[in-house]
């Protein structure tokens, strides 16, 4: 009986612990309210401050000056440390210009223009390689920013950036979010577009004519001066007389050293002396061709004797053949 009471007491305590854990897991935190799902929206009107109240429609005329729309994060209790956002627009109705960062190395004041007051240390240059762009790709405005510090929790709606447009034609312009994402300080995704429920676009009704062609500068013809001459009571016009070319002087050939013929009755002029021998040498020696005799030739009598001896031997051989054939007959 005693052990049974202790067992029932232990079982009751275990069931109480399980009940408390279940209430905490499924009922939420006791002191923190659940945050609403964040949304991205486009505000068309800055009246009362950007993103305080969202106006998703607005009219603009072609004669109006350039106007801006704001990119807003709706919701609170979220840390946002970095983001990349794309806004799609109709490039046939809007003109959107990319601006150079210049001396603004963080690219915080270009188009799209970063206007956030949440946190510090923001940089929108994409590491110096990917600054904000508008119109570089037709119909797309793009901005990506990040900070190395923890910006803290966003409370209320957050005005992130504004995009500047100019109307170039009339029509309905539907502004939407392209591939966009926001991340917290730990690198976890806060939200992602496109999603029709959390990425809210806007409508811009534009009025105006067709796109005005760009004026092309026309070259102004250069005036030429006409001479005032040749008419009645005018001086005659100058004629263009070709300037004669200067004659080229032909070089005179220098006289050669040919001996002059002598007069009749005078002794003939001696021929010119032979050229002097090369320095340090002697006159060239003329070697006569070798004859049949001497140390450089072959004795002709010896050749004749060998020829006669060969002819006699051939005659004796042929005669012997003839006599042998005659005997055999």
Steps between C-alpha positions, in 0.01 A plus 500: 500500500784734584680438168175554310457851644856598405445369148181702455673814631791464256263438209303815586817713504607361162164580342517856640844560344382370161196729514713809579740425211211460258340829603830685451570340161160552343386815678794728406738697722347650812640854459550541116216537254524314168623725219297543180643379168707783344403644161670708231288778353534800264382838628408747222454807724734655757223699672541449875838332445598203293344166599291638790189438294525303178349653184519240227353709214585843361465702176795665324516703178772522240534873568566437872856513639666170602325328792595239763346186645613337825588139584352415843531211744170457687506326837718512810720297735740393225874555476606588141874499432509473119265490201476501122187643340383518136209719388348427157351785295384569143800645313269618217325736746781585742850635471729391784864607506798333666720749685873470567608467864786749452661595831218322687691172534209337687256597221231611746365797300453376143198352318352296671582716803550336843302705758492266800564634850520152655846418632834634374787394275289421194673446165313470171795469261494119490866489595573769242380270221120511517365850572130593464374489140190632327438443130829319436277198446182632336208510743697419817618711795743320732663570837695279743631621837655355815657604831769345715323609820180374655236760400261384772136406478279686253196656671217616280517544123851546360569734206796333327562687173334717232509460120475804268307480170405735215184454290571457128159375381144448618366167625459274803828411667490202738791513746587159646782339698740271320738255667554662841605382848573641848733335754557546873829542689548122515454463122156341529234592247237745625290503182529430129326619180322451272199402710165666430399489868809662651646697201249776432533699178344829386323652200608824331258660255699712256367755254687651208590458137739270327865491575668813369790428264839622605605808309793434269736792447519613134831619371494867388649547151813713488466820292747533212626837374422577132750743338352840400654532154439450130184708481423838353737760638679233699854387490561185299508179700843349547567196289677201632820468294685180564840554643766351268702225655870566550717327245722231637864548410644191330839410646792525254700183459865547599754441221661159493867429461492402127828594326455765233589397143832634382534734210647364175876504514508487879598189695209298641411553865619220724226278653416559865719314746363180657345532844742469786517164681316462830687632794735245653469258202636435153362520152268210404684217321357363172534120487502358140292193432670164529639349177558139406852493636670616806443430864136619489383298190491146348754398226312461171743242362425265787126530435551425128707189572239352736228565241693315220579210734135457588397506132762230414384275779138528386601415142689185611202385707249548221734327248532196721124468524468514122764230440334267753164526328659440160676184624181359646328523164 
